[in-house]
Coordinates of C-alpha atoms in Angstrom, one line a residue:
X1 CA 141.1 42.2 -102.9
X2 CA 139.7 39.2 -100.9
X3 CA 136.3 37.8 -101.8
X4 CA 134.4 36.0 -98.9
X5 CA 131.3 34.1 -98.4
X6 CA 130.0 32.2 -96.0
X7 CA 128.2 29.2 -95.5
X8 CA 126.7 26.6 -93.5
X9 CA 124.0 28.2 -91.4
X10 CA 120.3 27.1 -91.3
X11 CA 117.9 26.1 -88.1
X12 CA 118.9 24.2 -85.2
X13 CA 117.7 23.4 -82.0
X14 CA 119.1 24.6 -78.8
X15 CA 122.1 22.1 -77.7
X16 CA 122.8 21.2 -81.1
X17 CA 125.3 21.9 -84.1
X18 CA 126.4 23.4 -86.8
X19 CA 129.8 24.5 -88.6
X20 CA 130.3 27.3 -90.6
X21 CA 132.8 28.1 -93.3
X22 CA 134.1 30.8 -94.7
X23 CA 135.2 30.0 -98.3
X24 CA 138.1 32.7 -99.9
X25 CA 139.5 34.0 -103.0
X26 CA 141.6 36.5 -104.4
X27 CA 145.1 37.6 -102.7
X28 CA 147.0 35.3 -100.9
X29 CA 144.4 33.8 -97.7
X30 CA 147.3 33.1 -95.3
X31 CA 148.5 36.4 -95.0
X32 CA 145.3 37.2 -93.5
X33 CA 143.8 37.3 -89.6
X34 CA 140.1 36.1 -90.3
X35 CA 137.4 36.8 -87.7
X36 CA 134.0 35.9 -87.7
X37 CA 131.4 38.4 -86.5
X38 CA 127.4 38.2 -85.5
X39 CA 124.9 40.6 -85.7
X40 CA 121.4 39.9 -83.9
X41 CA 118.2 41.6 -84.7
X42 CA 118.1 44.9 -83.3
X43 CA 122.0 45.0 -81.5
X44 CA 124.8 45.8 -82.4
X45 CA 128.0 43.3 -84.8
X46 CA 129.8 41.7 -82.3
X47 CA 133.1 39.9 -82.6
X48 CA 132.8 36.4 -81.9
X49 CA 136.0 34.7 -83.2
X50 CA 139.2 35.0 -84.4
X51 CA 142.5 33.1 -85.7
X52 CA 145.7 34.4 -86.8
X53 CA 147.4 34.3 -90.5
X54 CA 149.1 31.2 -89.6
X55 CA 146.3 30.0 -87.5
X56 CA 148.7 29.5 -84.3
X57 CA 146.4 31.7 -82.2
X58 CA 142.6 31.8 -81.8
X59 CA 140.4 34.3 -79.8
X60 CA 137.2 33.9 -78.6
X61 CA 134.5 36.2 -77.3
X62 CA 133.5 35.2 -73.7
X63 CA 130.0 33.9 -74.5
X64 CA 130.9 31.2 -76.8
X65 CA 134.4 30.2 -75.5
X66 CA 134.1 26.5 -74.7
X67 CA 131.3 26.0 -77.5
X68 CA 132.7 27.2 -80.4
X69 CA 136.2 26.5 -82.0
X70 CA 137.5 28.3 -85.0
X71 CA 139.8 26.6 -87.4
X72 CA 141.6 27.0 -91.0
X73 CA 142.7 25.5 -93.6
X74 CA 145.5 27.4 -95.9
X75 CA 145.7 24.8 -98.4
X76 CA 142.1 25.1 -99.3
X77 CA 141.3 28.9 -98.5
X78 CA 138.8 28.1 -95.9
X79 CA 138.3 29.4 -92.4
X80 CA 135.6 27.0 -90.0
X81 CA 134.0 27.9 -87.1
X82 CA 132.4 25.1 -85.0
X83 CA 129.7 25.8 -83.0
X84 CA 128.5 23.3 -79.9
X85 CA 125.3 23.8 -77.8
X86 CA 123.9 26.8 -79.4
X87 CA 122.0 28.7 -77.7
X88 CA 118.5 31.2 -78.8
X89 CA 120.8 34.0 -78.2
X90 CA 123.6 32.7 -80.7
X91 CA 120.6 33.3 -83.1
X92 CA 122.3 36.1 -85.6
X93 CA 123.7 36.5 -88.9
X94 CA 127.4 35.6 -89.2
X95 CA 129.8 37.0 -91.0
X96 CA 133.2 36.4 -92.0
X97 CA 135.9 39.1 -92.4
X98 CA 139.8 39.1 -93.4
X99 CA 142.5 41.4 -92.3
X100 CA 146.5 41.8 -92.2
X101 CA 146.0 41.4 -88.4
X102 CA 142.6 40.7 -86.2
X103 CA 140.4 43.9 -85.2
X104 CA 138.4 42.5 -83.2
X105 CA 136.6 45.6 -83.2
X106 CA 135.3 44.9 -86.7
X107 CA 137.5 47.5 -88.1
X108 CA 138.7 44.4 -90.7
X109 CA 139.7 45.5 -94.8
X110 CA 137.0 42.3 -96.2
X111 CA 133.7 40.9 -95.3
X112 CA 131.5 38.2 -96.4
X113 CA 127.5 38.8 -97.1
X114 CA 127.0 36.3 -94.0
X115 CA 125.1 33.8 -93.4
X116 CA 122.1 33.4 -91.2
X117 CA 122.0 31.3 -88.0
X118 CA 119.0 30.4 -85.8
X119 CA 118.9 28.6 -83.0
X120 CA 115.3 27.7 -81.9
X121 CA 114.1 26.7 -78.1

């Protein structure tokens, strides 16, 4: 088992900042592909980032690459994802999740509760 939870969101206004982390526990973190996922009110989860076990590769959903950044740190079982000039629409609850390797269809073995971002105009 891997527990998740995430933290760091809150109210922002458009063109600022925040960073988000994703604090783990349980079996060993680096063997894990973390990805962190939104879901807006009334759509669908979408993915919007990912990093490998190792954190050698990142992924990034079209509408935030550029803005955000996703990071980790092994050593202290945290997982970070940056997020420059938000947007209204990067309003959404974000959630962390841990896999063997990165679905970025969501289809990932552990997930946080998330936490809740809004960006205001």
């Amino acid at each position: 088992q891997v527990q998740l939870v995430e933290s760091g969101g809150g109210l922002v206004q458009a063109g600022g900042s925040l960073r988000l982390s994703c604090a783990a526990s349980g079996r060993t973190f680096s063997n894990y592909a973390v990805g962190w996922f939104r879901q807006a009110p009334g759509k669908d989860r979408e993915f919007v980032a990912g990093i490998s076990a190792s954190g050698g590769n990142t992924y990034y959903a079209d509408s935030v690459k550029g803005r955000f950044a996703i990071s980790r740190d092994n050593a202290k079982n945290t997982v970070y994802l940056q997020m420059n000039f938000l947007k209204p629409e990067d309003t959404a609850v974000y959630y962390c999740a841990a896999n063997p390797t990165l679905r970025i269809d969501g289809a990932m073995a552990y997930w946080g509760k998330g936490t809740l971002v809004t960006v205001s105009s």
